[in-house]
JSON list of C-alpha atoms in Angstrom, two decimals:
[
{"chain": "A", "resi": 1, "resn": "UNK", "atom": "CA", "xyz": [-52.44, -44.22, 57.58]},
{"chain": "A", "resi": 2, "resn": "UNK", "atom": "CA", "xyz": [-48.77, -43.59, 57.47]},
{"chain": "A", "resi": 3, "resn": "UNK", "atom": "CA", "xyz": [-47.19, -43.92, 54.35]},
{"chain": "A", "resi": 4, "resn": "UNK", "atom": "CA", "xyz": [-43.53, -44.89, 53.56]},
{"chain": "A", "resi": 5, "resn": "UNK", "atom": "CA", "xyz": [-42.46, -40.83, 52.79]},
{"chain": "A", "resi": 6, "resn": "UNK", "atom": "CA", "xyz": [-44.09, -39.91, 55.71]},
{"chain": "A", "resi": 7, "resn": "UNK", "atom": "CA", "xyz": [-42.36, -42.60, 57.82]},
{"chain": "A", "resi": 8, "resn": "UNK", "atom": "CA", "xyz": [-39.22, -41.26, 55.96]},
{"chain": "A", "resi": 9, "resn": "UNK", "atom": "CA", "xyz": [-39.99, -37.68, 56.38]},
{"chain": "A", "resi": 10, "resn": "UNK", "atom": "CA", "xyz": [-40.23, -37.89, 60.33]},
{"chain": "A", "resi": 11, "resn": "UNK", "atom": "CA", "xyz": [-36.92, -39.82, 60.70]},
{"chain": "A", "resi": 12, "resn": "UNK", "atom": "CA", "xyz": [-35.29, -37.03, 58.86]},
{"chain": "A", "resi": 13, "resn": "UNK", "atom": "CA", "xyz": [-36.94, -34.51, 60.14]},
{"chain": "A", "resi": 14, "resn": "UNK", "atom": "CA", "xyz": [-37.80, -36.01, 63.59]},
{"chain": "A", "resi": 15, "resn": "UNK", "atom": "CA", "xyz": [-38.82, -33.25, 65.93]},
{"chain": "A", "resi": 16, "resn": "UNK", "atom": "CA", "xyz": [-40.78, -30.94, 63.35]},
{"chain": "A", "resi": 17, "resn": "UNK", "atom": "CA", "xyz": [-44.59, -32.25, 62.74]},
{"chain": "A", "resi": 18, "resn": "UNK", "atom": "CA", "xyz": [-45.57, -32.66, 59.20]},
{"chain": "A", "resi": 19, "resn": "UNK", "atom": "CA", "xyz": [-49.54, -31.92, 59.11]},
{"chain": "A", "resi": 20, "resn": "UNK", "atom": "CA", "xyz": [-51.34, -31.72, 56.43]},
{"chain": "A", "resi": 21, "resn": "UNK", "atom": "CA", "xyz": [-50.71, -28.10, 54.47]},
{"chain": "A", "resi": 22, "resn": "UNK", "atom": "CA", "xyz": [-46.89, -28.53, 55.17]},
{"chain": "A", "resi": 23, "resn": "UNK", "atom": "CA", "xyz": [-47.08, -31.07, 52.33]},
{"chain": "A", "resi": 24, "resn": "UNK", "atom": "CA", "xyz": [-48.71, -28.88, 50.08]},
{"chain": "A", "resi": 25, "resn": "UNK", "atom": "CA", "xyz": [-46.29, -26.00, 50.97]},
{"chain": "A", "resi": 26, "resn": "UNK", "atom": "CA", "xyz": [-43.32, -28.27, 50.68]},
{"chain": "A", "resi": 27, "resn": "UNK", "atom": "CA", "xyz": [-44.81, -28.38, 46.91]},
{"chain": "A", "resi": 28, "resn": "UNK", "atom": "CA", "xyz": [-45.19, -25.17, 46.77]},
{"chain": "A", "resi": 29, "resn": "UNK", "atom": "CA", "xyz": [-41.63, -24.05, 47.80]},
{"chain": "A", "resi": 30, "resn": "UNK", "atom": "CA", "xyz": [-40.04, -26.57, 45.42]},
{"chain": "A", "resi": 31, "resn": "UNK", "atom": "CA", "xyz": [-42.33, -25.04, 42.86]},
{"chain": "A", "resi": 32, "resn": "UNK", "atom": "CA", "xyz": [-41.40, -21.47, 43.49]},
{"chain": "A", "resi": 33, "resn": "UNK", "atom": "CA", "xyz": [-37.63, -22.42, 43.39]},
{"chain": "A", "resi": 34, "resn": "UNK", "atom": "CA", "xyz": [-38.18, -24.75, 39.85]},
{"chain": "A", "resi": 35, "resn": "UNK", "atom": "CA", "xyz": [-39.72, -21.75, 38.87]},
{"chain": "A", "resi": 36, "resn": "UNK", "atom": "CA", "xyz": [-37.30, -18.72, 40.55]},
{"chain": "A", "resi": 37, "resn": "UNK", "atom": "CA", "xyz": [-34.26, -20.72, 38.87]},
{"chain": "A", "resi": 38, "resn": "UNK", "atom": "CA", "xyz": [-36.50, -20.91, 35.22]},
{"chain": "A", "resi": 39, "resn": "UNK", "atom": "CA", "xyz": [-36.10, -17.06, 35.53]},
{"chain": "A", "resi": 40, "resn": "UNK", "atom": "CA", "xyz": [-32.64, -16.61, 36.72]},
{"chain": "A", "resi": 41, "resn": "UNK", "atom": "CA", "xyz": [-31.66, -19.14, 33.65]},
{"chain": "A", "resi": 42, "resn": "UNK", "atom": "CA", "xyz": [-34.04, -17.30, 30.92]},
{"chain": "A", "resi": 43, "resn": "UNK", "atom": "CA", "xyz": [-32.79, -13.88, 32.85]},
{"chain": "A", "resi": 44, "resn": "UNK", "atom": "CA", "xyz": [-29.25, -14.43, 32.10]},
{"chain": "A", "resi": 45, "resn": "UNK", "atom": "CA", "xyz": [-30.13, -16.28, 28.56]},
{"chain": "A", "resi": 46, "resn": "UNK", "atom": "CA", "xyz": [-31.49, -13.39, 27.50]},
{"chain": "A", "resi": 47, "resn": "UNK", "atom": "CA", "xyz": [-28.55, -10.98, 28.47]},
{"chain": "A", "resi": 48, "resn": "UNK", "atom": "CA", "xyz": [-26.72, -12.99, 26.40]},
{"chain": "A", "resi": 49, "resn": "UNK", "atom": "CA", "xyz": [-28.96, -12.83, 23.40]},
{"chain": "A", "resi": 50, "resn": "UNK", "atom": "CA", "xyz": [-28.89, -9.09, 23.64]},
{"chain": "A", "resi": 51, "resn": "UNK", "atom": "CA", "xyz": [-25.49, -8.83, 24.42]},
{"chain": "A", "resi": 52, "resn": "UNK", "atom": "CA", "xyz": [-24.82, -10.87, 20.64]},
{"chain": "A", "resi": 53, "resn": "UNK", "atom": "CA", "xyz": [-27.35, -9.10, 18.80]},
{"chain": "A", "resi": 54, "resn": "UNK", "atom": "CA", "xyz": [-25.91, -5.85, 20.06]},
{"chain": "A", "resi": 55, "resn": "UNK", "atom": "CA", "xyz": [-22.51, -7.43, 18.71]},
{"chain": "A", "resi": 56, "resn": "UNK", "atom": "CA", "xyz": [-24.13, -8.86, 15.73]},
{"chain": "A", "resi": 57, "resn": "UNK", "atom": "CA", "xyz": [-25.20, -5.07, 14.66]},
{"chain": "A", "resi": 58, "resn": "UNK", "atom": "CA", "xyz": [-21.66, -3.51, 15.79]},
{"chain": "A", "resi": 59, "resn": "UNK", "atom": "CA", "xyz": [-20.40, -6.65, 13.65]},
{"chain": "A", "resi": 60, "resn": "UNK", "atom": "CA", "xyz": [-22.60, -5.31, 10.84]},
{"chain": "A", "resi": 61, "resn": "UNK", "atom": "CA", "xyz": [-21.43, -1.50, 10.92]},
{"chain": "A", "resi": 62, "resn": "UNK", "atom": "CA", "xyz": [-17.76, -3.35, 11.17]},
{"chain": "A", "resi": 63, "resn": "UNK", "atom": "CA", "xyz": [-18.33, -5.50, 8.08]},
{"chain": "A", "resi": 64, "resn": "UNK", "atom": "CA", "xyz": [-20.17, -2.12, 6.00]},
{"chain": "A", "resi": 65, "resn": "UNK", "atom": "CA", "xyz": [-17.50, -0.34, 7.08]},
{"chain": "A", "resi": 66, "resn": "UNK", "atom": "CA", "xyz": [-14.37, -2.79, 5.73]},
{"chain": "A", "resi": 67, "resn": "UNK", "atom": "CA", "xyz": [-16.37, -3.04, 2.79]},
{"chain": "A", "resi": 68, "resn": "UNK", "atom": "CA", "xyz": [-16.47, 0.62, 1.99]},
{"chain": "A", "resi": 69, "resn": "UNK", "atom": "CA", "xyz": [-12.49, 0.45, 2.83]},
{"chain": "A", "resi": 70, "resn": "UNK", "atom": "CA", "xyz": [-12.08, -2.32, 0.51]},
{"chain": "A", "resi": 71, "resn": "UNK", "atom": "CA", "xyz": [-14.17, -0.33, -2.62]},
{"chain": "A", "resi": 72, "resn": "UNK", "atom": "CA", "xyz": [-12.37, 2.87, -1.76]},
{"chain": "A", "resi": 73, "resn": "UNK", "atom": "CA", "xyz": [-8.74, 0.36, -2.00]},
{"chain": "A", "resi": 74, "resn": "UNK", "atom": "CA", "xyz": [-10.01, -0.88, -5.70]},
{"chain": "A", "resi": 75, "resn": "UNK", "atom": "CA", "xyz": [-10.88, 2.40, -6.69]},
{"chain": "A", "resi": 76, "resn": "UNK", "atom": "CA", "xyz": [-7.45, 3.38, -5.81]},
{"chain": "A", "resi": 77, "resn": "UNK", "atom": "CA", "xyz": [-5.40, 0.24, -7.02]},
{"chain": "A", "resi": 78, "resn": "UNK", "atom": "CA", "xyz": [-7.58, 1.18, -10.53]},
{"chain": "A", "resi": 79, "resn": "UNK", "atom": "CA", "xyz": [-6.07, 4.61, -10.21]},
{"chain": "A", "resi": 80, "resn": "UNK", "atom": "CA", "xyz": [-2.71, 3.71, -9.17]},
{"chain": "A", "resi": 81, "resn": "UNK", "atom": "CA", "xyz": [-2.75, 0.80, -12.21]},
{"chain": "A", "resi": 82, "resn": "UNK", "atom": "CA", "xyz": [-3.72, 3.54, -14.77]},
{"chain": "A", "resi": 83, "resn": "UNK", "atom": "CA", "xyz": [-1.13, 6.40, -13.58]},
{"chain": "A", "resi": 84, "resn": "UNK", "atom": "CA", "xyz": [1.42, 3.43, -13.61]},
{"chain": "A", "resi": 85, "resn": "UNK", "atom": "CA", "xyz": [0.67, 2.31, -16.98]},
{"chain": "A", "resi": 86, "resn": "UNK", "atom": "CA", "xyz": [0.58, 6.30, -18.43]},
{"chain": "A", "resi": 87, "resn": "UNK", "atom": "CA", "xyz": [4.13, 6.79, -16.64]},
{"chain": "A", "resi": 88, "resn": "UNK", "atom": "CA", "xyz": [5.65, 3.17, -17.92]},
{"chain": "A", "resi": 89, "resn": "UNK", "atom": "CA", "xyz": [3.81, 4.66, -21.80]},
{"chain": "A", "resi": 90, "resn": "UNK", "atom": "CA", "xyz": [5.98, 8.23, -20.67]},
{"chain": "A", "resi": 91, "resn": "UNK", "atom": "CA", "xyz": [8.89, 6.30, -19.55]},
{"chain": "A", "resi": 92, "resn": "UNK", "atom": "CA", "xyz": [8.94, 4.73, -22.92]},
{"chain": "A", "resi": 93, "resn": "UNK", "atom": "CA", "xyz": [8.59, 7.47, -24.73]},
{"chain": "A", "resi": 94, "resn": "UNK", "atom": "CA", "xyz": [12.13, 9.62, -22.81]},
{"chain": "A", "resi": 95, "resn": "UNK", "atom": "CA", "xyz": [13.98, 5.97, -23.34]},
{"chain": "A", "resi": 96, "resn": "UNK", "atom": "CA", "xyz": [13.18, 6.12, -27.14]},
{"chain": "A", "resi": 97, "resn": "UNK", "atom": "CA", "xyz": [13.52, 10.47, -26.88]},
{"chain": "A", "resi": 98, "resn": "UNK", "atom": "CA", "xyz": [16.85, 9.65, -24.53]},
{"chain": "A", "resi": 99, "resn": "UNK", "atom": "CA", "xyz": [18.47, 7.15, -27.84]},
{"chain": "A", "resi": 100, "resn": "UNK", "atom": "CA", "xyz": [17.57, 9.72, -30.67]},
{"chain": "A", "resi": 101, "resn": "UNK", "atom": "CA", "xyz": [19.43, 12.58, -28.41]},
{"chain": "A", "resi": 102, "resn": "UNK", "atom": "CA", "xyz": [22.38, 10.02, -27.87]},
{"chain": "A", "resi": 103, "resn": "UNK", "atom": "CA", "xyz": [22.86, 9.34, -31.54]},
{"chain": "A", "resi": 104, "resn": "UNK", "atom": "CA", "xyz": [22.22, 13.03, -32.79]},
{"chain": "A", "resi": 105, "resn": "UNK", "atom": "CA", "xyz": [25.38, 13.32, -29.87]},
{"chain": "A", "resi": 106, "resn": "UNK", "atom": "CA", "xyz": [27.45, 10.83, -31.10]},
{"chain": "A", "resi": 107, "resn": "UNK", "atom": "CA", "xyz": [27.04, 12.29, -34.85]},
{"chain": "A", "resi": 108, "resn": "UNK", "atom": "CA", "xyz": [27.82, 15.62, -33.61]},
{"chain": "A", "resi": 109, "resn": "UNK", "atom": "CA", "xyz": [30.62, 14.64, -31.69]},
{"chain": "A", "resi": 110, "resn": "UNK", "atom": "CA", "xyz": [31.81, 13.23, -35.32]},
{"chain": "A", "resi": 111, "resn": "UNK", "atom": "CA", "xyz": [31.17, 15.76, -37.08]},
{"chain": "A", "resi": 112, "resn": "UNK", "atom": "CA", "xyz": [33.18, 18.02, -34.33]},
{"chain": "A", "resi": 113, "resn": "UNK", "atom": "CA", "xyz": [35.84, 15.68, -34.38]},
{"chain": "A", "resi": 114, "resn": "UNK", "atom": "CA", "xyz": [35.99, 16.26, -38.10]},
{"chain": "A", "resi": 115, "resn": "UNK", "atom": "CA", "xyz": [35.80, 20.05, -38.70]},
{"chain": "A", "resi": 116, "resn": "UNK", "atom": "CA", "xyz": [38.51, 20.18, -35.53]},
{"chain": "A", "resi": 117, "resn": "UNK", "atom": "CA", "xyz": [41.20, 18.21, -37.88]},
{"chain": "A", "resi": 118, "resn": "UNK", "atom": "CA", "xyz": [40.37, 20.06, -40.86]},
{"chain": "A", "resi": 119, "resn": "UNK", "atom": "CA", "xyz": [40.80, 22.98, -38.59]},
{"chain": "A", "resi": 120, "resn": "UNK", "atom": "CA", "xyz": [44.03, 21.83, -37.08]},
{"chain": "A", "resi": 121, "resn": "UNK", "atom": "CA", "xyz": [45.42, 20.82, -40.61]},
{"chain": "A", "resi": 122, "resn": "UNK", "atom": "CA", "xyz": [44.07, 24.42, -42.34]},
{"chain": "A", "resi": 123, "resn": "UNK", "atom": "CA", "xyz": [46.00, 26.22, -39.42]},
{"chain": "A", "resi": 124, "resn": "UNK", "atom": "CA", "xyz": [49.33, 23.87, -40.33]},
{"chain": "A", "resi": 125, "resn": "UNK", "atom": "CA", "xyz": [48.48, 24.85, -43.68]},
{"chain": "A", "resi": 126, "resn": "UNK", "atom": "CA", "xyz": [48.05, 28.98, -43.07]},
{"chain": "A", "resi": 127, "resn": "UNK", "atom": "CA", "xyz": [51.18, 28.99, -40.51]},
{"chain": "A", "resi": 128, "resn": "UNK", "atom": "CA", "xyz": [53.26, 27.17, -43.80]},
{"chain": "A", "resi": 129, "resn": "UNK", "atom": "CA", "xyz": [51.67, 29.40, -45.89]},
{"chain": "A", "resi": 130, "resn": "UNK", "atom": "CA", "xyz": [52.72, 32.29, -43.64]},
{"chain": "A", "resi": 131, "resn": "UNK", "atom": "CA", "xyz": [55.87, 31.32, -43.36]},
{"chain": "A", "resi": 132, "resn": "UNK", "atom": "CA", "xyz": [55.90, 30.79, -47.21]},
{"chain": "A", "resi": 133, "resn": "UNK", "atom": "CA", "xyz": [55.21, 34.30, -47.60]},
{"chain": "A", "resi": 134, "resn": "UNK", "atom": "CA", "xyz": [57.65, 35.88, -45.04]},
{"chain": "A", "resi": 135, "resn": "UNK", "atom": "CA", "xyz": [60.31, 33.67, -46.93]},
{"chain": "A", "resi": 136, "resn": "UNK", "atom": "CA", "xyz": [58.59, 35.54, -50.45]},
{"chain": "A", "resi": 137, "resn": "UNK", "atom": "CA", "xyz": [59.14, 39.07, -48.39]},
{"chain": "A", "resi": 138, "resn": "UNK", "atom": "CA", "xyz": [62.58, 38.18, -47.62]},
{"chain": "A", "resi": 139, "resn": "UNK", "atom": "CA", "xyz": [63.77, 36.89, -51.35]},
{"chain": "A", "resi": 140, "resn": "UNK", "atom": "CA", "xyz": [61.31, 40.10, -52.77]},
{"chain": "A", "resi": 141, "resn": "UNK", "atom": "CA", "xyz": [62.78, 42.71, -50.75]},
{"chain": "A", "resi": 142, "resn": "UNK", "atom": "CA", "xyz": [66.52, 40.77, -51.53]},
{"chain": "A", "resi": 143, "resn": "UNK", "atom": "CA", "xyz": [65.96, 41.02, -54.77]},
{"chain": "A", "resi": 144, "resn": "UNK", "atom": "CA", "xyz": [64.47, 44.86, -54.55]},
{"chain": "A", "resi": 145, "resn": "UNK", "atom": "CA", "xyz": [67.84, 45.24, -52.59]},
{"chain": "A", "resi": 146, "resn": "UNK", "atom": "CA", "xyz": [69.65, 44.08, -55.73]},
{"chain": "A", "resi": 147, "resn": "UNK", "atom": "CA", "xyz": [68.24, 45.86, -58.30]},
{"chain": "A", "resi": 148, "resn": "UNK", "atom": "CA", "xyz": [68.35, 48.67, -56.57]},
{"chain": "A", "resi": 149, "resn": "UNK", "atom": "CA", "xyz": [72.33, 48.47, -55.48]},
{"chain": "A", "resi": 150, "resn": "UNK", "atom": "CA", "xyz": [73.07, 47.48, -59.25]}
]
């Protein structure tokens, strides 16, 4: 009894005799190569399953890593914030320092201002007085002249 495949089957393959195990073996093969590419496929899936778990844990030690960065950039920005705020309290304190110095200045530069015109006017005053008394030494030793010459 020829069937409809077999019919098919010779036509194809017209000079080659299909008996009775090449059936079975022509199973078999197709099998084996079903299976053979099952492997190749769960071969290479699994390459790539180790290949992302392997970057999945590099990933990890990555993401530990930034995070460590990122406390150690806190800590520092908490530093950084308190050494700012104790120079702005510093800078505060020179500004308000820096005004009282400026106004003691500006008195003393008053006062200075002061004692130099009552300087300048007693040294008027001593080279009138001076010339007062050299005009008193004159008219004395006139006047000594006089008496004397009398």
């Amino acid at each position: 009894m020829s069937t409809l495949r077999d019919h098919l089957l010779e036509e194809f393959f017209g000079h080659i005799r299909f008996s009775r195990l090449t059936k079975p073996l022509a199973s078999l093969i197709g099998v084996v190569l079903f299976l053979g590419f099952v492997i190749d496929r769960t071969h290479h899936y699994l390459q790539k399953l180790i290949t992302l778990r392997s970057n999945a844990g590099s990933s990890k030690g990555e993401l530990e890593q930034l995070r460590k960065e990122r406390t150690e950039l806190k800590e520092k920005e908490e530093k950084t914030a308190k050494e700012i705020k104790q120079l702005k309290e510093k800078l505060s304190c020179v500004a308000e320092n820096l005004k009282k110095v400026e106004k003691e200045a500006k008195e003393k530069e008053m006062k200075l201002e002061t004692v130099e015109g009552r300087v300048s006017s007693l040294q008027m005053q001593s080279s009138e007085l001076l010339l007062e008394y050299d005009r008193l030494l004159e008219d004395n030793q006139t006047l000594q002249n006089h008496m004397v010459g009398k």
